PDB file of C-alpha atoms in Angstrom:
ATOM      1  CA  MET A 236     181.339  45.102  42.701  1.00  0.00           C
ATOM      2  CA  ASP A 237     183.277  45.576  45.961  1.00  0.00           C
ATOM      3  CA  GLU A 238     183.010  48.730  48.089  1.00  0.00           C
ATOM      4  CA  THR A 239     186.312  50.269  46.921  1.00  0.00           C
ATOM      5  CA  LYS A 240     185.489  49.886  43.235  1.00  0.00           C
ATOM      6  CA  LYS A 241     181.996  51.241  43.812  1.00  0.00           C
ATOM      7  CA  GLY A 242     183.520  54.200  45.660  1.00  0.00           C
ATOM      8  CA  PHE A 243     185.857  54.954  42.738  1.00  0.00           C
ATOM      9  CA  LEU A 244     182.963  54.767  40.255  1.00  0.00           C
ATOM     10  CA  GLN A 245     180.893  57.215  42.328  1.00  0.00           C
ATOM     11  CA  LEU A 246     183.926  59.439  42.786  1.00  0.00           C
ATOM     12  CA  HIS A 247     184.767  59.726  39.089  1.00  0.00           C
ATOM     13  CA  LEU A 248     181.126  60.349  38.140  1.00  0.00           C
ATOM     14  CA  SER A 249     181.039  63.201  40.668  1.00  0.00           C
ATOM     15  CA  VAL A 250     184.308  64.614  39.268  1.00  0.00           C
ATOM     16  CA  LEU A 251     182.844  64.528  35.758  1.00  0.00           C
ATOM     17  CA  LEU A 252     179.822  66.539  36.939  1.00  0.00           C
ATOM     18  CA  ALA A 253     182.146  68.885  38.839  1.00  0.00           C
ATOM     19  CA  GLY A 254     183.931  69.596  35.561  1.00  0.00           C
ATOM     20  CA  PHE A 255     180.920  71.654  34.462  1.00  0.00           C
ATOM     21  CA  THR A 256     180.949  73.829  37.614  1.00  0.00           C
ATOM     22  CA  GLY A 257     183.623  76.224  36.350  1.00  0.00           C
ATOM     23  CA  LEU A 258     181.802  76.590  33.036  1.00  0.00           C
ATOM     24  CA  PHE A 259     178.614  77.630  34.818  1.00  0.00           C
ATOM     25  CA  GLY A 260     180.694  80.139  36.798  1.00  0.00           C
ATOM     26  CA  ARG A 261     181.622  81.771  33.486  1.00  0.00           C
ATOM     27  CA  LEU A 262     178.256  81.378  31.748  1.00  0.00           C
ATOM     28  CA  ILE A 263     176.294  82.884  34.660  1.00  0.00           C
ATOM     29  CA  THR A 264     176.884  86.637  34.396  1.00  0.00           C
ATOM     30  CA  LEU A 265     176.245  87.354  38.084  1.00  0.00           C
ATOM     31  CA  ASN A 266     178.401  88.253  41.068  1.00  0.00           C
ATOM     32  CA  GLU A 267     179.891  85.166  42.777  1.00  0.00           C
ATOM     33  CA  VAL A 268     177.799  85.996  45.857  1.00  0.00           C
ATOM     34  CA  ASP A 269     174.591  85.726  43.813  1.00  0.00           C
ATOM     35  CA  ILE A 270     175.721  82.454  42.244  1.00  0.00           C
ATOM     36  CA  VAL A 271     176.455  80.818  45.612  1.00  0.00           C
ATOM     37  CA  TRP A 272     173.361  82.119  47.410  1.00  0.00           C
ATOM     38  CA  TYR A 273     170.969  80.960  44.691  1.00  0.00           C
ATOM     39  CA  ARG A 274     172.847  77.710  44.177  1.00  0.00           C
ATOM     40  CA  MET A 275     172.324  76.846  47.849  1.00  0.00           C
ATOM     41  CA  LEU A 276     168.712  78.075  47.811  1.00  0.00           C
ATOM     42  CA  PHE A 277     167.701  76.071  44.717  1.00  0.00           C
ATOM     43  CA  THR A 278     169.532  72.986  45.991  1.00  0.00           C
ATOM     44  CA  THR A 279     167.741  73.229  49.350  1.00  0.00           C
ATOM     45  CA  CYS A 280     164.360  73.475  47.591  1.00  0.00           C
ATOM     46  CA  ILE A 281     165.117  70.473  45.348  1.00  0.00           C
ATOM     47  CA  LEU A 282     166.249  68.350  48.307  1.00  0.00           C
ATOM     48  CA  LEU A 283     163.226  69.370  50.417  1.00  0.00           C
ATOM     49  CA  VAL A 284     160.963  67.817  47.785  1.00  0.00           C
ATOM     50  CA  PHE A 285     162.809  64.474  47.782  1.00  0.00           C
ATOM     51  CA  THR A 286     164.071  64.313  51.371  1.00  0.00           C
ATOM     52  CA  GLY A 287     161.748  66.305  53.618  1.00  0.00           C
ATOM     53  CA  LEU A 288     163.131  67.145  57.061  1.00  0.00           C
ATOM     54  CA  PRO A 289     164.548  63.950  58.616  1.00  0.00           C
ATOM     55  CA  ARG A 290     165.298  64.149  62.315  1.00  0.00           C
ATOM     56  CA  VAL A 291     168.910  64.466  63.452  1.00  0.00           C
ATOM     57  CA  GLY A 292     170.350  65.499  66.813  1.00  0.00           C
ATOM     58  CA  TRP A 293     171.041  69.189  67.464  1.00  0.00           C
ATOM     59  CA  ARG A 294     174.790  68.641  67.724  1.00  0.00           C
ATOM     60  CA  LYS A 295     174.878  66.768  64.434  1.00  0.00           C
ATOM     61  CA  PHE A 296     172.658  69.420  62.821  1.00  0.00           C
ATOM     62  CA  LEU A 297     175.029  72.225  63.871  1.00  0.00           C
ATOM     63  CA  GLN A 298     178.024  70.247  62.597  1.00  0.00           C
ATOM     64  CA  LEU A 299     176.336  69.767  59.215  1.00  0.00           C
ATOM     65  CA  CYS A 300     175.492  73.487  59.078  1.00  0.00           C
ATOM     66  CA  GLY A 301     179.142  74.290  59.765  1.00  0.00           C
ATOM     67  CA  CYS A 302     180.207  72.047  56.876  1.00  0.00           C
ATOM     68  CA  GLY A 303     177.662  73.788  54.656  1.00  0.00           C
ATOM     69  CA  ALA A 304     179.134  77.168  55.613  1.00  0.00           C
ATOM     70  CA  LEU A 305     182.634  75.971  54.636  1.00  0.00           C
ATOM     71  CA  LEU A 306     181.244  74.769  51.313  1.00  0.00           C
ATOM     72  CA  GLY A 307     179.513  78.102  50.658  1.00  0.00           C
ATOM     73  CA  ILE A 308     182.669  80.093  51.442  1.00  0.00           C
ATOM     74  CA  HIS A 309     184.683  77.785  49.158  1.00  0.00           C
ATOM     75  CA  TRP A 310     182.201  78.395  46.341  1.00  0.00           C
ATOM     76  CA  MET A 311     182.339  82.186  46.739  1.00  0.00           C
ATOM     77  CA  LEU A 312     186.144  82.143  46.602  1.00  0.00           C
ATOM     78  CA  PHE A 313     186.127  79.669  43.689  1.00  0.00           C
ATOM     79  CA  TYR A 314     183.768  81.750  41.544  1.00  0.00           C
ATOM     80  CA  GLY A 315     185.569  84.924  42.621  1.00  0.00           C
ATOM     81  CA  SER A 316     188.798  83.405  41.297  1.00  0.00           C
ATOM     82  CA  ILE A 317     187.161  82.628  37.933  1.00  0.00           C
ATOM     83  CA  LYS A 318     185.705  86.131  37.664  1.00  0.00           C
ATOM     84  CA  ALA A 319     189.097  87.686  38.493  1.00  0.00           C
ATOM     85  CA  SER A 320     191.020  85.499  36.005  1.00  0.00           C
ATOM     86  CA  ASN A 321     189.451  82.845  33.771  1.00  0.00           C
ATOM     87  CA  VAL A 322     187.965  79.344  33.995  1.00  0.00           C
ATOM     88  CA  SER A 323     191.276  77.522  33.439  1.00  0.00           C
ATOM     89  CA  ILE A 324     193.153  79.440  36.152  1.00  0.00           C
ATOM     90  CA  GLY A 325     190.257  79.132  38.615  1.00  0.00           C
ATOM     91  CA  VAL A 326     189.975  75.361  38.333  1.00  0.00           C
ATOM     92  CA  ILE A 327     193.732  74.774  38.332  1.00  0.00           C
ATOM     93  CA  CYS A 328     193.944  76.509  41.739  1.00  0.00           C
ATOM     94  CA  PHE A 329     191.462  73.887  42.916  1.00  0.00           C
ATOM     95  CA  SER A 330     194.141  71.230  42.278  1.00  0.00           C
ATOM     96  CA  LEU A 331     195.916  72.343  45.468  1.00  0.00           C
ATOM     97  CA  ILE A 332     193.146  70.720  47.508  1.00  0.00           C
ATOM     98  CA  GLY A 333     195.194  67.488  47.705  1.00  0.00           C
ATOM     99  CA  PHE A 334     198.154  69.379  49.179  1.00  0.00           C
ATOM    100  CA  PHE A 335     196.026  71.054  51.846  1.00  0.00           C
ATOM    101  CA  THR A 336     194.268  67.769  52.652  1.00  0.00           C
ATOM    102  CA  ALA A 337     197.613  66.011  53.179  1.00  0.00           C
ATOM    103  CA  LEU A 338     198.407  68.688  55.786  1.00  0.00           C
ATOM    104  CA  PHE A 339     194.982  69.105  57.455  1.00  0.00           C
ATOM    105  CA  GLU A 340     193.661  65.505  57.583  1.00  0.00           C
ATOM    106  CA  PRO A 341     196.331  64.151  60.005  1.00  0.00           C
ATOM    107  CA  LEU A 342     195.637  67.071  62.368  1.00  0.00           C
ATOM    108  CA  ILE A 343     191.846  66.610  62.397  1.00  0.00           C
ATOM    109  CA  PHE A 344     191.863  62.785  62.578  1.00  0.00           C
ATOM    110  CA  LYS A 345     194.890  62.764  64.913  1.00  0.00           C
ATOM    111  CA  ARG A 346     197.002  60.401  62.823  1.00  0.00           C
ATOM    112  CA  ARG A 347     200.567  60.501  61.602  1.00  0.00           C
ATOM    113  CA  LEU A 348     201.449  62.579  58.561  1.00  0.00           C
ATOM    114  CA  SER A 349     201.712  60.388  55.446  1.00  0.00           C
ATOM    115  CA  TRP A 350     204.896  61.261  53.583  1.00  0.00           C
ATOM    116  CA  VAL A 351     203.640  59.378  50.519  1.00  0.00           C
ATOM    117  CA  GLU A 352     200.481  61.503  50.391  1.00  0.00           C
ATOM    118  CA  LEU A 353     202.535  64.635  50.907  1.00  0.00           C
ATOM    119  CA  LEU A 354     204.870  63.613  48.058  1.00  0.00           C
ATOM    120  CA  PHE A 355     201.948  62.992  45.686  1.00  0.00           C
ATOM    121  CA  SER A 356     200.401  66.349  46.573  1.00  0.00           C
ATOM    122  CA  LEU A 357     203.757  68.113  46.060  1.00  0.00           C
ATOM    123  CA  ILE A 358     203.780  66.732  42.493  1.00  0.00           C
ATOM    124  CA  THR A 359     200.473  68.573  42.067  1.00  0.00           C
ATOM    125  CA  VAL A 360     201.999  71.733  43.559  1.00  0.00           C
ATOM    126  CA  ALA A 361     204.859  71.454  41.039  1.00  0.00           C
ATOM    127  CA  GLY A 362     202.279  71.214  38.255  1.00  0.00           C
ATOM    128  CA  VAL A 363     200.451  74.293  39.521  1.00  0.00           C
ATOM    129  CA  LEU A 364     203.749  76.228  39.739  1.00  0.00           C
ATOM    130  CA  CYS A 365     204.504  75.305  36.111  1.00  0.00           C
ATOM    131  CA  ILE A 366     201.137  76.677  35.077  1.00  0.00           C
ATOM    132  CA  PHE A 367     201.394  79.876  37.119  1.00  0.00           C
ATOM    133  CA  SER A 368     204.904  80.672  35.894  1.00  0.00           C
ATOM    134  CA  LEU A 369     203.235  81.704  32.678  1.00  0.00           C
ATOM    135  CA  ASP A 370     201.723  85.018  33.473  1.00  0.00           C
ATOM    136  CA  ALA A 371     201.375  87.511  36.330  1.00  0.00           C
ATOM    137  CA  ARG A 372     198.130  88.970  34.978  1.00  0.00           C
ATOM    138  CA  TYR A 373     195.993  86.642  37.072  1.00  0.00           C
ATOM    139  CA  ARG A 374     197.830  87.000  40.400  1.00  0.00           C
ATOM    140  CA  TYR A 375     194.755  88.274  42.273  1.00  0.00           C
ATOM    141  CA  GLY A 376     192.557  85.465  40.926  1.00  0.00           C
ATOM    142  CA  ILE A 377     195.256  82.924  41.812  1.00  0.00           C
ATOM    143  CA  MET A 378     195.427  84.090  45.448  1.00  0.00           C
ATOM    144  CA  ILE A 379     191.652  83.803  45.821  1.00  0.00           C
ATOM    145  CA  GLY A 380     191.724  80.374  44.167  1.00  0.00           C
ATOM    146  CA  ILE A 381     194.394  79.079  46.569  1.00  0.00           C
ATOM    147  CA  ALA A 382     192.293  80.210  49.545  1.00  0.00           C
ATOM    148  CA  SER A 383     189.312  78.451  47.933  1.00  0.00           C
ATOM    149  CA  SER A 384     191.162  75.113  47.735  1.00  0.00           C
ATOM    150  CA  ALA A 385     192.254  75.349  51.396  1.00  0.00           C
ATOM    151  CA  VAL A 386     188.649  75.913  52.548  1.00  0.00           C
ATOM    152  CA  CYS A 387     187.405  73.067  50.326  1.00  0.00           C
ATOM    153  CA  ALA A 388     189.976  70.682  51.828  1.00  0.00           C
ATOM    154  CA  LEU A 389     188.636  71.519  55.300  1.00  0.00           C
ATOM    155  CA  TYR A 390     185.076  70.944  54.078  1.00  0.00           C
ATOM    156  CA  ALA A 391     185.813  67.475  52.673  1.00  0.00           C
ATOM    157  CA  ILE A 392     187.670  66.357  55.810  1.00  0.00           C
ATOM    158  CA  CYS A 393     184.988  67.657  58.198  1.00  0.00           C
ATOM    159  CA  ASN A 394     182.248  66.247  55.965  1.00  0.00           C
ATOM    160  CA  LYS A 395     183.773  62.770  56.168  1.00  0.00           C
ATOM    161  CA  LYS A 396     183.874  63.066  59.960  1.00  0.00           C
ATOM    162  CA  VAL A 397     180.321  64.327  60.588  1.00  0.00           C
ATOM    163  CA  SER A 398     178.390  62.406  57.893  1.00  0.00           C
ATOM    164  CA  VAL A 399     179.017  58.947  59.389  1.00  0.00           C
ATOM    165  CA  GLY A 400     175.764  57.008  59.859  1.00  0.00           C
ATOM    166  CA  ILE A 401     173.553  59.571  58.060  1.00  0.00           C
ATOM    167  CA  ARG A 402     171.942  59.182  54.642  1.00  0.00           C
ATOM    168  CA  SER A 403     173.693  61.163  51.911  1.00  0.00           C
ATOM    169  CA  ARG A 404     170.546  63.118  50.993  1.00  0.00           C
ATOM    170  CA  THR A 405     170.009  64.107  54.615  1.00  0.00           C
ATOM    171  CA  VAL A 406     173.630  65.258  54.952  1.00  0.00           C
ATOM    172  CA  LEU A 407     173.394  67.425  51.842  1.00  0.00           C
ATOM    173  CA  MET A 408     169.962  68.781  52.788  1.00  0.00           C
ATOM    174  CA  TYR A 409     171.107  70.164  56.156  1.00  0.00           C
ATOM    175  CA  GLN A 410     174.437  71.353  54.781  1.00  0.00           C
ATOM    176  CA  MET A 411     172.686  73.379  52.089  1.00  0.00           C
ATOM    177  CA  SER A 412     169.926  74.799  54.284  1.00  0.00           C
ATOM    178  CA  GLY A 413     172.127  75.534  57.312  1.00  0.00           C
ATOM    179  CA  GLY A 414     174.968  76.754  55.119  1.00  0.00           C
ATOM    180  CA  LEU A 415     172.560  79.111  53.330  1.00  0.00           C
ATOM    181  CA  VAL A 416     171.748  80.872  56.624  1.00  0.00           C
ATOM    182  CA  ILE A 417     175.394  81.191  57.685  1.00  0.00           C
ATOM    183  CA  VAL A 418     176.585  82.269  54.223  1.00  0.00           C
ATOM    184  CA  SER A 419     173.894  84.977  54.161  1.00  0.00           C
ATOM    185  CA  ALA A 420     175.456  86.431  57.320  1.00  0.00           C
ATOM    186  CA  VAL A 421     179.007  86.134  55.901  1.00  0.00           C
ATOM    187  CA  ILE A 422     178.254  87.802  52.541  1.00  0.00           C
ATOM    188  CA  PRO A 423     178.675  91.457  53.742  1.00  0.00           C
ATOM    189  CA  LEU A 424     182.112  90.636  55.193  1.00  0.00           C
ATOM    190  CA  TYR A 425     183.083  88.771  52.008  1.00  0.00           C
ATOM    191  CA  LEU A 426     182.098  91.726  49.812  1.00  0.00           C
ATOM    192  CA  LEU A 427     184.161  94.003  52.058  1.00  0.00           C
ATOM    193  CA  CYS A 428     187.274  91.806  51.613  1.00  0.00           C
ATOM    194  CA  PHE A 429     186.686  90.885  47.945  1.00  0.00           C
ATOM    195  CA  PRO A 430     184.675  93.577  46.119  1.00  0.00           C
ATOM    196  CA  GLY A 431     182.906  91.932  43.194  1.00  0.00           C
ATOM    197  CA  GLN A 432     183.318  92.950  39.565  1.00  0.00           C
ATOM    198  CA  GLN A 433     179.544  92.752  39.044  1.00  0.00           C
ATOM    199  CA  PRO A 434     176.846  94.365  41.204  1.00  0.00           C
ATOM    200  CA  VAL A 435     174.784  92.096  43.476  1.00  0.00           C
ATOM    201  CA  VAL A 436     171.485  91.121  41.810  1.00  0.00           C
ATOM    202  CA  VAL A 437     168.390  90.412  43.904  1.00  0.00           C
ATOM    203  CA  VAL A 438     166.562  88.131  41.421  1.00  0.00           C
ATOM    204  CA  PRO A 439     168.279  86.324  38.503  1.00  0.00           C
ATOM    205  CA  GLU A 440     166.459  86.454  35.162  1.00  0.00           C
ATOM    206  CA  GLY A 441     166.561  84.916  31.680  1.00  0.00           C
ATOM    207  CA  THR A 442     169.414  82.562  30.876  1.00  0.00           C
ATOM    208  CA  ASN A 443     171.006  83.199  34.274  1.00  0.00           C
ATOM    209  CA  LEU A 444     167.958  81.688  35.975  1.00  0.00           C
ATOM    210  CA  TRP A 445     168.005  78.550  33.788  1.00  0.00           C
ATOM    211  CA  PHE A 446     171.755  78.119  34.192  1.00  0.00           C
ATOM    212  CA  MET A 447     171.369  78.421  37.968  1.00  0.00           C
ATOM    213  CA  LEU A 448     168.643  75.747  38.063  1.00  0.00           C
ATOM    214  CA  CYS A 449     170.745  73.322  35.967  1.00  0.00           C
ATOM    215  CA  HIS A 450     173.750  74.134  38.098  1.00  0.00           C
ATOM    216  CA  ALA A 451     171.851  73.293  41.293  1.00  0.00           C
ATOM    217  CA  LEU A 452     170.314  70.064  39.982  1.00  0.00           C
ATOM    218  CA  PHE A 453     173.272  68.431  38.234  1.00  0.00           C
ATOM    219  CA  CYS A 454     176.447  70.061  39.595  1.00  0.00           C
ATOM    220  CA  THR A 455     175.247  70.297  43.191  1.00  0.00           C
ATOM    221  CA  VAL A 456     172.608  67.698  44.089  1.00  0.00           C
ATOM    222  CA  GLY A 457     173.935  65.004  41.747  1.00  0.00           C
ATOM    223  CA  MET A 458     177.603  65.746  42.267  1.00  0.00           C
ATOM    224  CA  TYR A 459     177.606  66.042  46.064  1.00  0.00           C
ATOM    225  CA  LEU A 460     175.406  63.000  46.644  1.00  0.00           C
ATOM    226  CA  LEU A 461     177.947  60.952  44.705  1.00  0.00           C
ATOM    227  CA  GLN A 462     180.842  62.606  46.546  1.00  0.00           C
ATOM    228  CA  ILE A 463     179.360  61.957  49.994  1.00  0.00           C
ATOM    229  CA  GLN A 464     178.787  58.295  49.098  1.00  0.00           C
ATOM    230  CA  ALA A 465     182.376  58.021  47.817  1.00  0.00           C
ATOM    231  CA  LEU A 466     183.702  59.534  51.064  1.00  0.00           C
ATOM    232  CA  LYS A 467     182.052  56.692  52.980  1.00  0.00           C
ATOM    233  CA  ARG A 468     184.219  54.185  51.048  1.00  0.00           C
ATOM    234  CA  LEU A 469     187.457  56.100  50.371  1.00  0.00           C
ATOM    235  CA  SER A 470     189.755  58.413  52.332  1.00  0.00           C
ATOM    236  CA  ALA A 471     189.303  62.187  52.155  1.00  0.00           C
ATOM    237  CA  PHE A 472     192.801  62.465  50.661  1.00  0.00           C
ATOM    238  CA  THR A 473     191.988  60.019  47.829  1.00  0.00           C
ATOM    239  CA  VAL A 474     188.739  61.852  47.065  1.00  0.00           C
ATOM    240  CA  ASN A 475     190.349  65.292  47.128  1.00  0.00           C
ATOM    241  CA  LEU A 476     193.383  64.252  45.086  1.00  0.00           C
ATOM    242  CA  THR A 477     191.153  62.617  42.466  1.00  0.00           C
ATOM    243  CA  TYR A 478     189.265  65.912  42.216  1.00  0.00           C
ATOM    244  CA  ASN A 479     192.450  67.248  40.620  1.00  0.00           C
ATOM    245  CA  LEU A 480     190.985  65.696  37.450  1.00  0.00           C
ATOM    246  CA  GLU A 481     188.196  68.288  37.556  1.00  0.00           C
ATOM    247  CA  PRO A 482     190.408  71.016  36.004  1.00  0.00           C
ATOM    248  CA  CYS A 483     191.304  68.685  33.132  1.00  0.00           C
ATOM    249  CA  TYR A 484     187.629  68.158  32.234  1.00  0.00           C
ATOM    250  CA  THR A 485     186.814  71.839  32.712  1.00  0.00           C
ATOM    251  CA  ILE A 486     189.828  73.105  30.762  1.00  0.00           C
ATOM    252  CA  ILE A 487     189.046  70.897  27.752  1.00  0.00           C
ATOM    253  CA  LEU A 488     185.485  72.255  27.717  1.00  0.00           C
ATOM    254  CA  ALA A 489     186.706  75.850  28.284  1.00  0.00           C
ATOM    255  CA  PHE A 490     189.123  75.509  25.364  1.00  0.00           C
ATOM    256  CA  ILE A 491     186.273  74.345  23.122  1.00  0.00           C
ATOM    257  CA  ILE A 492     183.555  76.754  24.303  1.00  0.00           C
ATOM    258  CA  PHE A 493     185.477  79.905  25.310  1.00  0.00           C
ATOM    259  CA  GLY A 494     188.656  79.510  23.246  1.00  0.00           C
ATOM    260  CA  GLU A 495     190.916  79.770  26.301  1.00  0.00           C
ATOM    261  CA  GLY A 496     193.544  77.561  24.604  1.00  0.00           C
ATOM    262  CA  ARG A 497     194.907  80.709  22.950  1.00  0.00           C
ATOM    263  CA  GLU A 498     196.026  81.988  26.371  1.00  0.00           C
ATOM    264  CA  VAL A 499     198.330  79.083  27.357  1.00  0.00           C
ATOM    265  CA  ASN A 500     201.651  77.561  26.265  1.00  0.00           C
ATOM    266  CA  LEU A 501     203.839  74.478  26.803  1.00  0.00           C
ATOM    267  CA  SER A 502     204.331  75.114  30.569  1.00  0.00           C
ATOM    268  CA  PHE A 503     200.567  74.877  31.024  1.00  0.00           C
ATOM    269  CA  TYR A 504     200.440  71.407  29.474  1.00  0.00           C
ATOM    270  CA  LEU A 505     203.456  70.266  31.494  1.00  0.00           C
ATOM    271  CA  GLY A 506     201.636  71.340  34.658  1.00  0.00           C
ATOM    272  CA  ILE A 507     198.512  69.414  33.631  1.00  0.00           C
ATOM    273  CA  ALA A 508     200.659  66.305  33.019  1.00  0.00           C
ATOM    274  CA  LEU A 509     202.124  66.515  36.548  1.00  0.00           C
ATOM    275  CA  ILE A 510     198.650  66.869  38.071  1.00  0.00           C
ATOM    276  CA  LEU A 511     197.440  63.798  36.162  1.00  0.00           C
ATOM    277  CA  LEU A 512     200.521  61.872  37.335  1.00  0.00           C
ATOM    278  CA  SER A 513     199.735  62.592  41.012  1.00  0.00           C
ATOM    279  CA  VAL A 514     196.145  61.351  40.576  1.00  0.00           C
ATOM    280  CA  PHE A 515     197.299  58.182  38.780  1.00  0.00           C
ATOM    281  CA  LEU A 516     199.870  57.349  41.483  1.00  0.00           C
ATOM    282  CA  GLN A 517     197.373  57.720  44.355  1.00  0.00           C
ATOM    283  CA  THR A 518     194.661  55.761  42.511  1.00  0.00           C
ATOM    284  CA  ALA A 519     197.122  52.915  41.826  1.00  0.00           C
ATOM    285  CA  ARG A 520     198.257  52.970  45.470  1.00  0.00           C
ATOM    286  CA  VAL A 521     194.722  52.682  46.872  1.00  0.00           C
ATOM    287  CA  TRP A 522     193.674  50.091  44.275  1.00  0.00           C
ATOM    288  CA  LYS A 523     196.693  47.937  45.128  1.00  0.00           C
ATOM    289  CA  LYS A 524     195.794  48.035  48.840  1.00  0.00           C
TER     290      LYS A 524
END
């Protein structure tokens, strides 16, 4: 199997695992701040067992911590969007990551803007607009979700830049541990800007604790190791645009488990079709190259 095909296999496995992330955001009845803090804590503990503390330079360590902070902020906004609306709306906002990547990646890597990438991402934007023309009830959750996708696009681009030459487990270990420290400092400011619907809980209990552990093991350690490996073989834009499939997996599961299919109509399915079209076009373009 060549490197590109291997990268696509890793990428789609990570997207499949990511599809369960939104469901955990609904199943875990905690404030989004609690979910993110414990997700990063449990992931750090799991990785410490398997990775230890490999040596990296101070500059590289600080860069990885910065990426971890972006990831933590993205998660808080993502779960905040789900809490303020529903699973389907929260994950559909995530589809805008391809649009933001098409804008940010040329600036960070100092290359020309790709009009083809921008066109593909605008197809996704059209799909999102179809979906959001449905209802104004979730406007607040939508705004938070859009901010979440912008931060996640920055994370993926910066992650591709700073993880070169470092083992995937080491990258994720220092992102989680360093990000945990920075996110802890950011939480008071976040709560000031986005007051949570649930009170902050010091220690999760019962089903919340088990859901958090599963969330950390499968949807964090497993998913991000695969994503980091895929980023070594594919462009950040291809990875981020392919992650537009995550809402499709999540929405199907949300329809089955939470009955959210009762809340949507034909415009919703038209939007999903446009998002799938953008992913197919970019995948075919990269595969042909």
